[in-house]
Structures are given as C-alpha cells and as structure tokens.
Amino acid sequence: NAGVTQTPKFQVLKTGQSMTLQCAQDMNHNSMYWYRQDPGMGLRLIYYSASEGTTDKGEVPNGYNVSRLNKREFSLRLESAAPSQTSVYFCASSESGRTYEQYFGPGTRLTVT
Amino acid sequence: GQQVMQIPQYQHVQEGEDFTTYCNSSTTLSNIQWYKQRPGGHPVFLIQLVKSGEVKKQKRLTFQFGEAKKNSSLHITATQTTDVGTYFCAGGRSNDYKLSFGAGTTVTVRA
C-alpha cells in the first residue's frame, strides 16, 4: 500500500498563477484533509471532506478551493496564487473524524514569488 | 487562532537527559492525539488518549491526559538523537468533527 500520495513534491509559482495539488489514498478512508504548515504555526486546516461528496471549510480556507473527486482523491486548488500562500501543504486521511488517527502524505513544498 | 497551545516551542536537550512538552486547551477535550514529524518529513501518529487521567507508555515516551481533560503532556526519558523532530498534539472536541493541532515543540539533541 502506498498510503497517502501527493503530487507534485515541489512547485514554484508566480503571483497570480493557478495550480492544483493532487492527493490520493489507498486505505479506503472516508475522511480527507488539507493542511498547511508554516514555521511556528503548526498544522492549520484548510479544508476537509468528512466523506465522499462533502467538503467543509477549516481554519484558513480563503484563497483555496477543493474537490473530493471520489473516495480516493481530494484535490486542492489555488486560483490566483499569492506570496502568502508559500508553505508546505500536507494532505491527510482517516477512517472518520477526530477520534481516528490521521495518515499524512509526504507534502508539497510551494513557493509563490 | 489555535485552540490548543503547546509549550515550549523549542526544546534543546542534552543526549541522555529527560524532558517534557505540554499541551493545553481552554476547553474540555474529548480526545488528544500526539504526532511526530522528523526534519523534512511528514507527521506520523504516535498515540491517542481518551480517558481522564490516562497514562500510556511507548518505550521511553510517556503520554498523560489531565484529569480535567484540558491538558496533556509527553515526557521523554534518556533522550536519544532519534528523538529529534517536532512533536504535535491535536485535540478533539465532542461538538467538532475535526482535530485542532498545536503549533508543536521542536526538539534538538546535543550529543
């Protein structure tokens, strides 16, 4: 099992460009999450999907959109990238909500210039 | 802002010494999880605590959940270089589907 996979691993964007971060899990988990990690800020939840067909905002959703394409895949889109979105992005999945452990992907390191 | 606070933000430890990192919430938690992230890596689940006063051990790591379920601690004995990384706590609340992560404690070890 690959667990949680993310593409790309690294990306550099210019301000105003758009891109989609891809995430897939092969553990048949119901819930998936997108976090960003910035120095000193820990992991902040951007969006999550409790189950296939549902998505909800997390702590820092502004500037992002998500799509739960199917049970396996959960993508994060930046429509018009800004330097403030320079960060490391982690996708995670879990069997269900807060009482289940989360499995994280390897992360995408995004720089917006 | 973050609803779960962790202290200290940084912990510099001499190899072989013990240290403790703390996680505090202003509201009661239903459960708390701990994760470890090695430098350049991704967070990996360590343990979950759900009962008031619960204590769990994993080799040199001892995890505790407070009696009021508002705080937790991670104590590491005889620190080794393999303990280097950032330790996150993540709290759950009964009226919330998701977890709230603390900012983490980054541990460095002096050989």
PDB file of C-alpha atoms in Angstrom:
ATOM      1  CA  ASN A   1       0.000   0.000   0.000  1.00  0.00           C
ATOM      2  CA  ALA A   2       1.271   3.467  -0.892  1.00  0.00           C
ATOM      3  CA  GLY A   3      -0.785   5.132   1.842  1.00  0.00           C
ATOM      4  CA  VAL A   4      -1.300   8.815   1.014  1.00  0.00           C
ATOM      5  CA  THR A   5       0.385  10.190  -2.091  1.00  0.00           C
ATOM      6  CA  GLN A   6       0.714  13.823  -3.131  1.00  0.00           C
ATOM      7  CA  THR A   7       1.816  15.475  -6.343  1.00  0.00           C
ATOM      8  CA  PRO A   8       3.815  17.488  -7.045  1.00  0.00           C
ATOM      9  CA  LYS A   9       6.531  17.372  -4.366  1.00  0.00           C
ATOM     10  CA  PHE A  10       7.828  20.848  -5.192  1.00  0.00           C
ATOM     11  CA  GLN A  11       6.326  23.769  -7.100  1.00  0.00           C
ATOM     12  CA  VAL A  12       7.267  27.365  -7.791  1.00  0.00           C
ATOM     13  CA  LEU A  13       4.540  29.727  -8.973  1.00  0.00           C
ATOM     14  CA  LYS A  14       4.405  33.360  -9.896  1.00  0.00           C
ATOM     15  CA  THR A  15       1.863  35.589  -8.214  1.00  0.00           C
ATOM     16  CA  GLY A  16      -1.499  35.220  -9.936  1.00  0.00           C
ATOM     17  CA  GLN A  17      -0.869  31.774 -11.409  1.00  0.00           C
ATOM     18  CA  SER A  18      -3.154  28.890 -10.600  1.00  0.00           C
ATOM     19  CA  MET A  19      -2.458  25.275  -9.794  1.00  0.00           C
ATOM     20  CA  THR A  20      -3.998  22.139  -8.355  1.00  0.00           C
ATOM     21  CA  LEU A  21      -2.390  19.946  -5.719  1.00  0.00           C
ATOM     22  CA  GLN A  22      -3.372  16.304  -6.023  1.00  0.00           C
ATOM     23  CA  CYS A  23      -3.851  13.829  -3.194  1.00  0.00           C
ATOM     24  CA  ALA A  24      -4.865  10.184  -3.241  1.00  0.00           C
ATOM     25  CA  GLN A  25      -5.193   7.494  -0.570  1.00  0.00           C
ATOM     26  CA  ASP A  26      -5.489   3.740  -0.938  1.00  0.00           C
ATOM     27  CA  MET A  27      -6.693   2.886   2.582  1.00  0.00           C
ATOM     28  CA  ASN A  28     -10.421   3.190   1.817  1.00  0.00           C
ATOM     29  CA  HIS A  29     -10.681   6.055   4.292  1.00  0.00           C
ATOM     30  CA  ASN A  30     -13.818   8.140   4.460  1.00  0.00           C
ATOM     31  CA  SER A  31     -12.245  11.437   5.559  1.00  0.00           C
ATOM     32  CA  MET A  32      -9.564  13.532   3.928  1.00  0.00           C
ATOM     33  CA  TYR A  33      -7.909  16.795   4.928  1.00  0.00           C
ATOM     34  CA  TRP A  34      -5.694  19.541   3.571  1.00  0.00           C
ATOM     35  CA  TYR A  35      -3.303  21.353   5.938  1.00  0.00           C
ATOM     36  CA  ARG A  36      -0.691  23.997   5.504  1.00  0.00           C
ATOM     37  CA  GLN A  37       2.397  24.174   7.674  1.00  0.00           C
ATOM     38  CA  ASP A  38       4.246  27.408   8.299  1.00  0.00           C
ATOM     39  CA  PRO A  39       7.137  27.965  10.740  1.00  0.00           C
ATOM     40  CA  GLY A  40       5.848  28.445  14.269  1.00  0.00           C
ATOM     41  CA  MET A  41       2.222  27.937  13.214  1.00  0.00           C
ATOM     42  CA  GLY A  42       1.932  24.195  13.301  1.00  0.00           C
ATOM     43  CA  LEU A  43      -0.620  22.499  11.071  1.00  0.00           C
ATOM     44  CA  ARG A  44      -3.587  24.627  10.075  1.00  0.00           C
ATOM     45  CA  LEU A  45      -6.588  23.019   8.452  1.00  0.00           C
ATOM     46  CA  ILE A  46      -7.586  24.499   5.101  1.00  0.00           C
ATOM     47  CA  TYR A  47     -10.476  22.234   4.071  1.00  0.00           C
ATOM     48  CA  TYR A  48     -11.671  18.781   4.888  1.00  0.00           C
ATOM     49  CA  SER A  49     -14.006  16.194   3.468  1.00  0.00           C
ATOM     50  CA  ALA A  50     -15.790  14.069   6.045  1.00  0.00           C
ATOM     51  CA  SER A  51     -16.997  11.662   3.369  1.00  0.00           C
ATOM     52  CA  GLU A  52     -17.253  11.341  -0.381  1.00  0.00           C
ATOM     53  CA  GLY A  53     -19.447  14.116  -1.734  1.00  0.00           C
ATOM     54  CA  THR A  54     -18.957  16.546   1.170  1.00  0.00           C
ATOM     55  CA  THR A  55     -16.419  19.296   1.818  1.00  0.00           C
ATOM     56  CA  ASP A  56     -16.160  21.851   4.617  1.00  0.00           C
ATOM     57  CA  LYS A  57     -14.004  24.849   5.432  1.00  0.00           C
ATOM     58  CA  GLY A  58     -11.301  24.602   8.020  1.00  0.00           C
ATOM     59  CA  GLU A  59      -9.383  27.321   9.821  1.00  0.00           C
ATOM     60  CA  VAL A  60      -7.767  29.043   6.796  1.00  0.00           C
ATOM     61  CA  PRO A  61      -9.877  28.437   3.646  1.00  0.00           C
ATOM     62  CA  ASN A  62      -9.513  31.826   1.941  1.00  0.00           C
ATOM     63  CA  GLY A  63      -7.801  31.626  -1.458  1.00  0.00           C
ATOM     64  CA  TYR A  64      -8.361  27.878  -1.824  1.00  0.00           C
ATOM     65  CA  ASN A  65     -10.932  25.523  -3.285  1.00  0.00           C
ATOM     66  CA  VAL A  66     -11.198  21.755  -3.004  1.00  0.00           C
ATOM     67  CA  SER A  67     -12.772  18.866  -4.847  1.00  0.00           C
ATOM     68  CA  ARG A  68     -13.465  15.408  -3.468  1.00  0.00           C
ATOM     69  CA  LEU A  69     -13.298  13.669  -6.816  1.00  0.00           C
ATOM     70  CA  ASN A  70     -14.133  10.225  -5.435  1.00  0.00           C
ATOM     71  CA  LYS A  71     -13.424   8.314  -2.237  1.00  0.00           C
ATOM     72  CA  ARG A  72      -9.700   8.087  -3.048  1.00  0.00           C
ATOM     73  CA  GLU A  73      -8.901  11.572  -4.298  1.00  0.00           C
ATOM     74  CA  PHE A  74      -9.058  15.047  -2.769  1.00  0.00           C
ATOM     75  CA  SER A  75      -7.548  17.971  -4.659  1.00  0.00           C
ATOM     76  CA  LEU A  76      -6.678  21.498  -3.530  1.00  0.00           C
ATOM     77  CA  ARG A  77      -6.782  24.385  -5.988  1.00  0.00           C
ATOM     78  CA  LEU A  78      -5.163  27.779  -5.772  1.00  0.00           C
ATOM     79  CA  GLU A  79      -6.983  30.006  -8.266  1.00  0.00           C
ATOM     80  CA  SER A  80      -4.685  33.036  -8.052  1.00  0.00           C
ATOM     81  CA  ALA A  81      -1.562  32.329  -6.041  1.00  0.00           C
ATOM     82  CA  ALA A  82      -0.220  34.919  -3.596  1.00  0.00           C
ATOM     83  CA  PRO A  83       3.155  35.045  -1.778  1.00  0.00           C
ATOM     84  CA  SER A  84       1.256  34.475   1.500  1.00  0.00           C
ATOM     85  CA  GLN A  85       0.414  31.004   0.189  1.00  0.00           C
ATOM     86  CA  THR A  86       4.072  29.983   0.215  1.00  0.00           C
ATOM     87  CA  SER A  87       4.001  26.999   2.533  1.00  0.00           C
ATOM     88  CA  VAL A  88       4.252  23.242   2.870  1.00  0.00           C
ATOM     89  CA  TYR A  89       0.934  21.563   2.105  1.00  0.00           C
ATOM     90  CA  PHE A  90       0.017  18.218   3.609  1.00  0.00           C
ATOM     91  CA  CYS A  91      -2.868  16.004   2.672  1.00  0.00           C
ATOM     92  CA  ALA A  92      -4.106  13.508   5.261  1.00  0.00           C
ATOM     93  CA  SER A  93      -6.765  10.850   5.516  1.00  0.00           C
ATOM     94  CA  SER A  94      -8.514   9.000   8.315  1.00  0.00           C
ATOM     95  CA  GLU A  95     -11.189   6.375   8.673  1.00  0.00           C
ATOM     96  CA  SER A  96     -13.523   9.043  10.046  1.00  0.00           C
ATOM     97  CA  GLY A  97     -13.374  12.136  12.291  1.00  0.00           C
ATOM     98  CA  ARG A  98     -11.498  13.339  15.334  1.00  0.00           C
ATOM     99  CA  THR A  99     -11.146  10.007  17.160  1.00  0.00           C
ATOM    100  CA  TYR A 100      -9.277   8.294  14.340  1.00  0.00           C
ATOM    101  CA  GLU A 101      -5.587   8.660  13.590  1.00  0.00           C
ATOM    102  CA  GLN A 102      -4.647  10.639  10.538  1.00  0.00           C
ATOM    103  CA  TYR A 103      -2.216   9.411   7.897  1.00  0.00           C
ATOM    104  CA  PHE A 104      -0.244  12.144   6.183  1.00  0.00           C
ATOM    105  CA  GLY A 105       1.205  12.354   2.715  1.00  0.00           C
ATOM    106  CA  PRO A 106       4.802  13.451   2.074  1.00  0.00           C
ATOM    107  CA  GLY A 107       3.830  17.080   1.434  1.00  0.00           C
ATOM    108  CA  THR A 108       4.118  19.634  -1.349  1.00  0.00           C
ATOM    109  CA  ARG A 109       6.564  22.495  -0.923  1.00  0.00           C
ATOM    110  CA  LEU A 110       5.080  25.504  -2.685  1.00  0.00           C
ATOM    111  CA  THR A 111       6.843  28.813  -3.275  1.00  0.00           C
ATOM    112  CA  VAL A 112       4.973  31.795  -4.724  1.00  0.00           C
ATOM    113  CA  THR A 113       7.175  34.619  -5.994  1.00  0.00           C
TER     114      THR A 113
ATOM    115  CA  GLY B   1      -6.356  31.108  16.180  1.00  0.00           C
ATOM    116  CA  GLN B   2      -5.148  27.818  17.535  1.00  0.00           C
ATOM    117  CA  GLN B   3      -7.327  26.376  20.269  1.00  0.00           C
ATOM    118  CA  VAL B   4      -4.615  24.056  21.532  1.00  0.00           C
ATOM    119  CA  MET B   5      -1.428  25.608  22.866  1.00  0.00           C
ATOM    120  CA  GLN B   6       1.899  23.798  23.152  1.00  0.00           C
ATOM    121  CA  ILE B   7       4.894  24.753  25.262  1.00  0.00           C
ATOM    122  CA  PRO B   8       7.750  25.094  24.864  1.00  0.00           C
ATOM    123  CA  GLN B   9       8.070  25.933  21.165  1.00  0.00           C
ATOM    124  CA  TYR B  10      11.676  24.751  21.173  1.00  0.00           C
ATOM    125  CA  GLN B  11      13.441  22.266  23.422  1.00  0.00           C
ATOM    126  CA  HIS B  12      17.203  21.813  23.303  1.00  0.00           C
ATOM    127  CA  VAL B  13      18.192  18.680  25.191  1.00  0.00           C
ATOM    128  CA  GLN B  14      21.473  17.062  26.106  1.00  0.00           C
ATOM    129  CA  GLU B  15      21.572  13.437  24.993  1.00  0.00           C
ATOM    130  CA  GLY B  16      20.608  11.219  27.897  1.00  0.00           C
ATOM    131  CA  GLU B  17      18.524  13.851  29.690  1.00  0.00           C
ATOM    132  CA  ASP B  18      14.755  13.852  30.173  1.00  0.00           C
ATOM    133  CA  PHE B  19      12.286  16.497  29.035  1.00  0.00           C
ATOM    134  CA  THR B  20       8.567  17.193  28.946  1.00  0.00           C
ATOM    135  CA  THR B  21       6.395  19.040  26.473  1.00  0.00           C
ATOM    136  CA  TYR B  22       2.930  20.289  27.343  1.00  0.00           C
ATOM    137  CA  CYS B  23      -0.327  20.766  25.522  1.00  0.00           C
ATOM    138  CA  ASN B  24      -3.090  22.977  26.940  1.00  0.00           C
ATOM    139  CA  SER B  25      -6.669  23.747  25.958  1.00  0.00           C
ATOM    140  CA  SER B  26      -9.077  26.301  27.419  1.00  0.00           C
ATOM    141  CA  THR B  27     -11.980  23.911  26.832  1.00  0.00           C
ATOM    142  CA  THR B  28     -12.544  20.261  27.607  1.00  0.00           C
ATOM    143  CA  LEU B  29     -11.259  17.824  25.030  1.00  0.00           C
ATOM    144  CA  SER B  30     -12.870  14.535  24.067  1.00  0.00           C
ATOM    145  CA  ASN B  31      -9.561  13.048  22.995  1.00  0.00           C
ATOM    146  CA  ILE B  32      -5.989  14.033  22.288  1.00  0.00           C
ATOM    147  CA  GLN B  33      -3.533  12.652  19.773  1.00  0.00           C
ATOM    148  CA  TRP B  34       0.222  13.053  19.512  1.00  0.00           C
ATOM    149  CA  TYR B  35       2.225  13.098  16.288  1.00  0.00           C
ATOM    150  CA  LYS B  36       5.938  13.238  15.498  1.00  0.00           C
ATOM    151  CA  GLN B  37       7.440  14.909  12.451  1.00  0.00           C
ATOM    152  CA  ARG B  38      11.087  14.247  11.628  1.00  0.00           C
ATOM    153  CA  PRO B  39      13.010  17.071   9.896  1.00  0.00           C
ATOM    154  CA  GLY B  40      11.924  17.216   6.244  1.00  0.00           C
ATOM    155  CA  GLY B  41       9.252  14.595   6.834  1.00  0.00           C
ATOM    156  CA  HIS B  42       5.558  14.392   7.459  1.00  0.00           C
ATOM    157  CA  PRO B  43       3.651  13.986  10.746  1.00  0.00           C
ATOM    158  CA  VAL B  44       3.286  10.406  11.950  1.00  0.00           C
ATOM    159  CA  PHE B  45       0.724   9.328  14.531  1.00  0.00           C
ATOM    160  CA  LEU B  46       2.134   8.241  17.903  1.00  0.00           C
ATOM    161  CA  ILE B  47      -0.794   7.713  20.258  1.00  0.00           C
ATOM    162  CA  GLN B  48      -4.300   8.703  21.299  1.00  0.00           C
ATOM    163  CA  LEU B  49      -5.626   9.361  24.827  1.00  0.00           C
ATOM    164  CA  VAL B  50      -9.339   9.490  25.577  1.00  0.00           C
ATOM    165  CA  LYS B  51      -9.869   8.939  29.309  1.00  0.00           C
ATOM    166  CA  SER B  52      -9.446  11.414  32.129  1.00  0.00           C
ATOM    167  CA  GLY B  53      -6.082  10.847  33.851  1.00  0.00           C
ATOM    168  CA  GLU B  54      -4.999   8.289  31.263  1.00  0.00           C
ATOM    169  CA  VAL B  55      -1.312   7.415  31.066  1.00  0.00           C
ATOM    170  CA  LYS B  56       0.228   5.469  28.201  1.00  0.00           C
ATOM    171  CA  LYS B  57       3.827   4.478  27.612  1.00  0.00           C
ATOM    172  CA  GLN B  58       5.762   3.711  24.461  1.00  0.00           C
ATOM    173  CA  LYS B  59       9.281   2.662  25.433  1.00  0.00           C
ATOM    174  CA  ARG B  60      10.921   5.908  26.639  1.00  0.00           C
ATOM    175  CA  LEU B  61       7.857   8.055  25.875  1.00  0.00           C
ATOM    176  CA  THR B  62       5.130   8.620  28.479  1.00  0.00           C
ATOM    177  CA  PHE B  63       1.892  10.339  27.496  1.00  0.00           C
ATOM    178  CA  GLN B  64      -0.583  11.719  30.006  1.00  0.00           C
ATOM    179  CA  PHE B  65      -4.090  13.169  29.722  1.00  0.00           C
ATOM    180  CA  GLY B  66      -5.103  15.533  32.509  1.00  0.00           C
ATOM    181  CA  GLU B  67      -7.873  14.809  34.979  1.00  0.00           C
ATOM    182  CA  ALA B  68      -9.960  17.687  33.608  1.00  0.00           C
ATOM    183  CA  LYS B  69      -9.185  16.642  30.012  1.00  0.00           C
ATOM    184  CA  LYS B  70      -7.854  20.119  29.253  1.00  0.00           C
ATOM    185  CA  ASN B  71      -4.171  19.320  29.100  1.00  0.00           C
ATOM    186  CA  SER B  72      -1.723  16.635  28.116  1.00  0.00           C
ATOM    187  CA  SER B  73       1.978  16.014  28.366  1.00  0.00           C
ATOM    188  CA  LEU B  74       4.655  13.999  26.626  1.00  0.00           C
ATOM    189  CA  HIS B  75       7.669  13.025  28.710  1.00  0.00           C
ATOM    190  CA  ILE B  76      10.755  11.529  27.086  1.00  0.00           C
ATOM    191  CA  THR B  77      13.397   9.865  29.230  1.00  0.00           C
ATOM    192  CA  ALA B  78      17.053   9.376  28.307  1.00  0.00           C
ATOM    193  CA  THR B  79      16.754  11.414  25.126  1.00  0.00           C
ATOM    194  CA  GLN B  80      18.444   9.975  22.053  1.00  0.00           C
ATOM    195  CA  THR B  81      19.361  11.535  18.709  1.00  0.00           C
ATOM    196  CA  THR B  82      16.483   9.574  17.175  1.00  0.00           C
ATOM    197  CA  ASP B  83      14.085  11.744  19.222  1.00  0.00           C
ATOM    198  CA  VAL B  84      14.922  14.802  17.115  1.00  0.00           C
ATOM    199  CA  GLY B  85      11.872  16.313  15.429  1.00  0.00           C
ATOM    200  CA  THR B  86       8.700  18.249  16.082  1.00  0.00           C
ATOM    201  CA  TYR B  87       6.028  16.815  18.353  1.00  0.00           C
ATOM    202  CA  PHE B  88       2.451  17.940  17.796  1.00  0.00           C
ATOM    203  CA  CYS B  89      -0.564  17.426  19.964  1.00  0.00           C
ATOM    204  CA  ALA B  90      -4.020  17.524  18.375  1.00  0.00           C
ATOM    205  CA  GLY B  91      -7.181  17.918  20.409  1.00  0.00           C
ATOM    206  CA  GLY B  92     -10.692  16.844  19.562  1.00  0.00           C
ATOM    207  CA  ARG B  93     -13.932  18.293  20.919  1.00  0.00           C
ATOM    208  CA  SER B  94     -17.211  16.458  21.150  1.00  0.00           C
ATOM    209  CA  ASN B  95     -19.078  19.050  19.051  1.00  0.00           C
ATOM    210  CA  ASP B  96     -16.449  19.166  16.319  1.00  0.00           C
ATOM    211  CA  TYR B  97     -15.697  16.624  13.616  1.00  0.00           C
ATOM    212  CA  LYS B  98     -12.068  17.608  13.193  1.00  0.00           C
ATOM    213  CA  LEU B  99      -8.897  17.895  15.287  1.00  0.00           C
ATOM    214  CA  SER B 100      -7.152  21.103  16.291  1.00  0.00           C
ATOM    215  CA  PHE B 101      -3.369  20.890  16.100  1.00  0.00           C
ATOM    216  CA  GLY B 102      -0.985  22.740  18.370  1.00  0.00           C
ATOM    217  CA  ALA B 103       1.993  24.639  16.963  1.00  0.00           C
ATOM    218  CA  GLY B 104       4.391  21.883  18.006  1.00  0.00           C
ATOM    219  CA  THR B 105       7.531  21.523  20.106  1.00  0.00           C
ATOM    220  CA  THR B 106      10.712  21.243  18.057  1.00  0.00           C
ATOM    221  CA  VAL B 107      13.326  19.110  19.790  1.00  0.00           C
ATOM    222  CA  THR B 108      17.040  19.218  19.092  1.00  0.00           C
ATOM    223  CA  VAL B 109      19.549  16.956  20.819  1.00  0.00           C
ATOM    224  CA  ARG B 110      23.154  17.751  21.736  1.00  0.00           C
ATOM    225  CA  ALA B 111      25.365  14.686  21.573  1.00  0.00           C
TER     226      ALA B 111
END
